[in-house]
Coordinates of C-alpha atoms in Angstrom, one line a residue:
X1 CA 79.8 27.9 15.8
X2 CA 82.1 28.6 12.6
X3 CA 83.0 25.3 10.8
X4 CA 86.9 26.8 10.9
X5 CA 86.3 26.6 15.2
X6 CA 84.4 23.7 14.7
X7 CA 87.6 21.5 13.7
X8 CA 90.0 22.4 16.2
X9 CA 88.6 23.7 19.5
X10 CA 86.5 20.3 20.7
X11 CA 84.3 20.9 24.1
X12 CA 85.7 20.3 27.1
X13 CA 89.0 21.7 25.8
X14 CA 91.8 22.6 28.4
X15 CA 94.3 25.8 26.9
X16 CA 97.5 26.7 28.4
X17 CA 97.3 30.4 28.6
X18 CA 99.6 32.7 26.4
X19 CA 102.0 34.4 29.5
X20 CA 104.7 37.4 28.3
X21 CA 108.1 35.7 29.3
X22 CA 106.8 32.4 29.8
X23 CA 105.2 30.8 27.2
X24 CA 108.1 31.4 24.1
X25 CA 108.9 28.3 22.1
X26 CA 111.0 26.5 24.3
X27 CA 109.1 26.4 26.9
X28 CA 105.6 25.4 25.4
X29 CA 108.1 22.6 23.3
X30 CA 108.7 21.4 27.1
X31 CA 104.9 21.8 27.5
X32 CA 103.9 19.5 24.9
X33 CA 106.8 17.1 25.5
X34 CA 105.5 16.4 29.2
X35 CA 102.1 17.0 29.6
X36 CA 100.6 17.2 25.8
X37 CA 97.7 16.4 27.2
X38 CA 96.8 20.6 27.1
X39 CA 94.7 20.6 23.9
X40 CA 96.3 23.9 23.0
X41 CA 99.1 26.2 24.0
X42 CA 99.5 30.2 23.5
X43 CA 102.1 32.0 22.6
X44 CA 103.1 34.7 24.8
X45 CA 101.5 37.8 23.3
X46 CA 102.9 39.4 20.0
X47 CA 103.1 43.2 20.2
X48 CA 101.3 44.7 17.3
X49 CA 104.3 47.8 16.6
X50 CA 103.0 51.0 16.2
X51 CA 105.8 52.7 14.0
X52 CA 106.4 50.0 11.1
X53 CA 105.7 46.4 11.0
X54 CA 108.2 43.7 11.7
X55 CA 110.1 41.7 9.6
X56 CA 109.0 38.3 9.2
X57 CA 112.2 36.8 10.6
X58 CA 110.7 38.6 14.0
X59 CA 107.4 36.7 14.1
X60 CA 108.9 33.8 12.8
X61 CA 111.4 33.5 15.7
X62 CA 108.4 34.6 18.0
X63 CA 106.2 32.0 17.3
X64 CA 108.9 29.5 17.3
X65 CA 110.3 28.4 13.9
X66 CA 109.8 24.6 14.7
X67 CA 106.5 25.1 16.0
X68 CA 105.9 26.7 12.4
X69 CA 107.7 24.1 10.2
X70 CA 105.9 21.2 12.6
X71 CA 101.9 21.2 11.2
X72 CA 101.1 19.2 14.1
X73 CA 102.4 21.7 16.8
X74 CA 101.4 24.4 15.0
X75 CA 97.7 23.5 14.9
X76 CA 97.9 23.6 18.6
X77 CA 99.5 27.2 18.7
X78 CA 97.4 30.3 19.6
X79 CA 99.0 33.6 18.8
X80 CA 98.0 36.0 20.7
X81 CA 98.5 40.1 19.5
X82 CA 98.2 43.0 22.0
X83 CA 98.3 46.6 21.0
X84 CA 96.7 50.2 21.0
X85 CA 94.0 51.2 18.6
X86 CA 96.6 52.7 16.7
X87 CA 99.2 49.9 16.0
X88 CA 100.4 48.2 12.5
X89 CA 97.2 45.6 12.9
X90 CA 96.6 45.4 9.3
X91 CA 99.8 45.0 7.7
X92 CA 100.7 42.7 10.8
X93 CA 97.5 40.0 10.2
X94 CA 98.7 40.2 6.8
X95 CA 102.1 39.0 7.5
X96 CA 100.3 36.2 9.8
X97 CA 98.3 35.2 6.9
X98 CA 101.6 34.6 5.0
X99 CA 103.1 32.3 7.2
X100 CA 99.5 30.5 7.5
X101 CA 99.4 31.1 11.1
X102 CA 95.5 30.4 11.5
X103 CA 94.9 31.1 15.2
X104 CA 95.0 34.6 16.6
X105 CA 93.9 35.8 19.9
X106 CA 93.3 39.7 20.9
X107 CA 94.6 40.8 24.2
X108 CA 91.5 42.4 25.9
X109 CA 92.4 41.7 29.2
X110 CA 96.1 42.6 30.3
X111 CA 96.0 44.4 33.6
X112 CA 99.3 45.8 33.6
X113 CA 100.1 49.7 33.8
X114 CA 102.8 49.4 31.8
X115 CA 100.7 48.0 28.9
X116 CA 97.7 49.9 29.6
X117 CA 99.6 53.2 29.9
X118 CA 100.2 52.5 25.9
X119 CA 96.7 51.7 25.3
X120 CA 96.9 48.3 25.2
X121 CA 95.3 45.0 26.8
X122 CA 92.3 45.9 29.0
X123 CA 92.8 49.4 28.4
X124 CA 90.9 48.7 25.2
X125 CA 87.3 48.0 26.9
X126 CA 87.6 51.9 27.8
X127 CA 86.5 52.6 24.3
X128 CA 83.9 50.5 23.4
X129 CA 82.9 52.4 19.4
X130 CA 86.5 52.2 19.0
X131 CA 87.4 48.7 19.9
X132 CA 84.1 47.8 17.9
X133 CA 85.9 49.5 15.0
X134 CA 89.0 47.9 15.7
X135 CA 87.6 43.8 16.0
X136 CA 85.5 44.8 12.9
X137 CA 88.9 45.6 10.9
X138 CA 90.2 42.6 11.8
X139 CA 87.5 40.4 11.2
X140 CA 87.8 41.8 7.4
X141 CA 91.1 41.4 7.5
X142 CA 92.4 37.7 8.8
X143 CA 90.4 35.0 7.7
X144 CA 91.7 32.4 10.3
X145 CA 90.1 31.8 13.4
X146 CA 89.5 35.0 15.3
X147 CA 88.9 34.9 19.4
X148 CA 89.3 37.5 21.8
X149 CA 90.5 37.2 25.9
X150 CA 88.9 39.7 28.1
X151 CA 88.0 41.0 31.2
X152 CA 84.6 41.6 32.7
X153 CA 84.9 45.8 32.2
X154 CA 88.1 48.7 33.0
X155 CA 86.6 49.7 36.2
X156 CA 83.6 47.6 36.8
X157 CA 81.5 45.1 35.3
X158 CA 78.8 47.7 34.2
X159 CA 77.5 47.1 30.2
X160 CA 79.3 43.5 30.3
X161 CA 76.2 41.8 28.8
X162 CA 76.5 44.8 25.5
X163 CA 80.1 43.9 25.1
X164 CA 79.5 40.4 25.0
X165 CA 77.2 40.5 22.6
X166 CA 79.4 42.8 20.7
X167 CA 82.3 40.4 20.5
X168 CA 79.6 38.1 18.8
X169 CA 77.9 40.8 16.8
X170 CA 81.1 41.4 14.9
X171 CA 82.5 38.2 14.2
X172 CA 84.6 36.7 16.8
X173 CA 84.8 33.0 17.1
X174 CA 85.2 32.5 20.4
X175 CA 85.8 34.6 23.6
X176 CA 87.9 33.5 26.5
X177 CA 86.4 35.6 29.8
X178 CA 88.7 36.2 32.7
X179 CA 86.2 36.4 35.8
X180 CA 87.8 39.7 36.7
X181 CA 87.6 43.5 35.7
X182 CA 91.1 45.6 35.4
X183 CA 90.6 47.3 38.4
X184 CA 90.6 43.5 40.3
X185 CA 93.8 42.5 38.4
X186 CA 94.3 39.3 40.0
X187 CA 92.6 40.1 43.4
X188 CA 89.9 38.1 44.9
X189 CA 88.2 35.7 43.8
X190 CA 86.7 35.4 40.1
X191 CA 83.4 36.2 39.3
X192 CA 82.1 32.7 37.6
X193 CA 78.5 33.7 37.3
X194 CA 79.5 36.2 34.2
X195 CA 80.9 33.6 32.7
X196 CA 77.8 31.5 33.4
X197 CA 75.6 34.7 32.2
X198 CA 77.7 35.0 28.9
X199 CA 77.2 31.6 27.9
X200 CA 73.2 32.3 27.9
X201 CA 74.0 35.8 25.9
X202 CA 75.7 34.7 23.3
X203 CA 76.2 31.0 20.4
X204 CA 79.9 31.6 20.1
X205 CA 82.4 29.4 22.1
X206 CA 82.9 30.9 25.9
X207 CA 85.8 29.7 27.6
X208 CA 86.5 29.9 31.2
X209 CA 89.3 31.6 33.0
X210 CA 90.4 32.8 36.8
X211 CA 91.1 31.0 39.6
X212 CA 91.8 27.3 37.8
X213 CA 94.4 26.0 40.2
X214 CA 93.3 22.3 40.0
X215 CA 91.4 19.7 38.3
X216 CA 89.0 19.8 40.9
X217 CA 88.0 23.5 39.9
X218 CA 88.0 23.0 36.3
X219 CA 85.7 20.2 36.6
X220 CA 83.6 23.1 39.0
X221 CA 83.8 25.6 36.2
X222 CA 82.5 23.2 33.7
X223 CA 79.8 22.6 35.7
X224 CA 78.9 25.2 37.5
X225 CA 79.4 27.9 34.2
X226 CA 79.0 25.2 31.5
X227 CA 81.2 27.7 29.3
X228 CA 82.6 25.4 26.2
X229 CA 86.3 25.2 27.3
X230 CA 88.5 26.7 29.9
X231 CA 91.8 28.6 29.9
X232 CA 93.9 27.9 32.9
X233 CA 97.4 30.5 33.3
X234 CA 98.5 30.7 37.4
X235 CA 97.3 27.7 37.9
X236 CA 99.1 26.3 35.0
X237 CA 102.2 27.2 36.3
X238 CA 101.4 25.7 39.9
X239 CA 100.7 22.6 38.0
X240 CA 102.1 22.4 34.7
X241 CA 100.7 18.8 34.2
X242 CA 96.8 20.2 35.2
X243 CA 95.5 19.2 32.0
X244 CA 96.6 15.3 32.9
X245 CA 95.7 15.9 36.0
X246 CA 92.0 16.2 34.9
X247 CA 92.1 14.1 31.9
X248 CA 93.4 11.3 33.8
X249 CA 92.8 11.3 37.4
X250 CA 94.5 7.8 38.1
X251 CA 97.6 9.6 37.2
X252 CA 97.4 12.6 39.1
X253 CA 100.2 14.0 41.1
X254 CA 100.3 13.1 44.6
X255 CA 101.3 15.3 47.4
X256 CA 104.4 12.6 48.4
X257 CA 105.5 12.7 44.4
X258 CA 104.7 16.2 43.8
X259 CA 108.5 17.2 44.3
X260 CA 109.9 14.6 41.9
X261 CA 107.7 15.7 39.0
X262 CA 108.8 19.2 39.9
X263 CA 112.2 18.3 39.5
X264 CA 111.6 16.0 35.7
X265 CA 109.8 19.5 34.8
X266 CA 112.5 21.8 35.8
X267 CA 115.3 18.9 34.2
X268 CA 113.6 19.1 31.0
X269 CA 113.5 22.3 30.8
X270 CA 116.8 22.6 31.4
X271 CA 117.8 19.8 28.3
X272 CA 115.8 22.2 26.1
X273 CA 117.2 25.5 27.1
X274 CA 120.9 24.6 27.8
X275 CA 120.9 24.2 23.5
X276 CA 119.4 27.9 23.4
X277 CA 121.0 29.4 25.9
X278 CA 123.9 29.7 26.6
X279 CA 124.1 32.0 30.1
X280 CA 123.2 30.0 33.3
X281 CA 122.1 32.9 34.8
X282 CA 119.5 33.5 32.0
X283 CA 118.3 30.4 32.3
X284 CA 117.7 30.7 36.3
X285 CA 116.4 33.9 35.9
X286 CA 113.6 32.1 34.1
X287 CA 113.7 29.0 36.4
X288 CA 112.8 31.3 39.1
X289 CA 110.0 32.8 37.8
X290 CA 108.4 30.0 37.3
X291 CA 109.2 28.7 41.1
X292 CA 106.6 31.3 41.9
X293 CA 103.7 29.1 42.3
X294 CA 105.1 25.7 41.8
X295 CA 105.7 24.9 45.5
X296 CA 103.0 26.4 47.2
X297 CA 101.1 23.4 47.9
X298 CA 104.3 21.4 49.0
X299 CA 104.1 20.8 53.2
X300 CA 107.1 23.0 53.0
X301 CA 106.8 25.2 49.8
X302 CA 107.2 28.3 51.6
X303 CA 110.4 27.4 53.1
X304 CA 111.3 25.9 49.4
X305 CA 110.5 28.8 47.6
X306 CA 112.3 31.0 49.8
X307 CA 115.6 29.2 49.1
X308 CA 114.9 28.8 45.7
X309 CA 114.8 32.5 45.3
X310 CA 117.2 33.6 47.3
X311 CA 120.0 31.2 45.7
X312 CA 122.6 32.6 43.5
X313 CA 123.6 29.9 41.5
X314 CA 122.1 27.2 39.1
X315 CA 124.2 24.4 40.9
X316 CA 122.6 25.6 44.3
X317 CA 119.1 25.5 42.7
X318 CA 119.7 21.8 41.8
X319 CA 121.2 20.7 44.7
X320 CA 118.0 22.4 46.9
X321 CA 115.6 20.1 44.1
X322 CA 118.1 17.4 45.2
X323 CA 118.1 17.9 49.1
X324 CA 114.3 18.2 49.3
X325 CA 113.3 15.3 47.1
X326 CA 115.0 13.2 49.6
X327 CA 113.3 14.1 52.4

């Protein structure tokens, strides 16, 4: 393992996954004010342009201009980039080097048409010689720690073991493998036993993702893969405190508190946003997407989330946390 990697990513590491629309400053600064027990947090994904690079006030702003100015929070930042084969990469890692941002992460593994329709995130693995090309350049190019998050294949899992070993052959430090090829997008259930096969293929880092809802699977995927560290993204959202969760079982949620901690998430969320922004219904827009998974394992999440979604107003959506927390 690279001395760089070494350093910062211990075994047994827990990662908040990088999320578009989800993980921006604010919220990971809620993240790590809560539950900083997550070793590291991603940034949602950075689009490499493909017309002319950004101007550093962009990135700056993307990766959270506290979370750069804070050395602490910053060294438990992953950036993560997505783009086509034909995007600004080179200019772009060099404006990463210049604000010493020193963990980058390659979307391999996106599933969505949108993104693959412009060649990017697991549309990439359609073209292996060219994403070989692609992985080499930037291995010249950034000398920070360099990981890649991918899927199992496009279509199916056929020459998995070659691009593996490819990842490794050119220079990658680590490589985060969602159980799951881009033709499962998030369907069934994830394929641990590639994961478990890549960490026999290959010395670099593996870390485990799919299906990581609690901290009773990612104790399973430690054992059962015994892949270095795990990414966890759903299920980070159904339990934004999953890393204490496993850390520190004697503190774990319970089912009869489960709604209260809900409710201190959402209220400090709400302390850090209300200074940002401004429009209510911006922030419950966001609120609500995240109420996607949160309340499922409530006794009555269904009927919870329902309500949740279906409300109109911020008020309404505090006076539901309200009603049900004193039930």
């Amino acid at each position: 393992m690279p001395t760089q990697l070494t350093t910062k990513l211990s075994a047994g590491s827990l990662i908040f996954a990088p999320m578009e629309g989800v993980t921006h400053p604010l919220y990971r600064k809620v993240i790590e004010t809560l539950y900083p027990e997550w070793d590291f947090l991603c940034a949602d994904f950075l689009r490499i342009p493909s017309q002319q690079c950004y101007p550093l006030k962009h990135i700056r702003k993307h990766f959270g201009k506290d979370q750069l100015s804070d050395e602490k929070v910053k060294a438990k930042t992953i950036l993560q980039i997505l783009g086509p084969f034909h995007a600004y990469f080179q200019p772009t890692l060099e404006q990463l080097s210049e604000l010493e941002i020193d963990w980058i992460d390659l979307n391999l593994g996106c599933p969505a048409n949108t993104v693959n329709k412009r060649g990017g995130g697991s549309a990439l693995l359609q073209d292996r010689l060219q994403l070989e090309k692609l992985l080499t350049s930037i291995r010249k190019n950034y000398s920070g720690i360099f990981t890649v998050k991918t899927r199992l294949g496009y279509e199916s899992e056929e020459g998995f073991e070659d691009l593996i070993k490819m990842y490794e052959q050119v220079g990658v430090d680590a490589i985060t493998i969602h159980a799951r090829t881009k033709r499962d997008q998030y369907q069934g259930q994830a394929k641990w036993d590639y994961i478990a096969k890549a960490v026999n293929l290959v010395k670099v880092p593996i870390i485990g993702n799919g299906d990581l809802w609690t901290a009773q699977d990612v104790k399973r995927m430690f054992e059962q893969t015994q892949c270095h560290s795990v990414m966890c993204a759903r299920g980070a959202l159904m339990n934004p405190w999953l890393a204490r969760d496993y850390k520190a079982p004697e503190k774990q949620v319970s089912a009869e508190k489960r709604l209260m901690e809900i409710e201190k998430y959402f209220q400090q969320l709400e302390k850090v946003l209300v200074s940002e922004i401004d429009d209510e219904k911006k922030r419950y827009r966001f609120y609500k997407g995240l109420s996607r998974y949160i309340f499922d394992p409530l006794s009555n999440g269904v009927e919870l989330k329902k309500k949740v979604l279906q409300a109109q107003s911020l008020d309404l959506f505090w006076s539901l946390l309200a009603d049900h927390c004193l039930q």
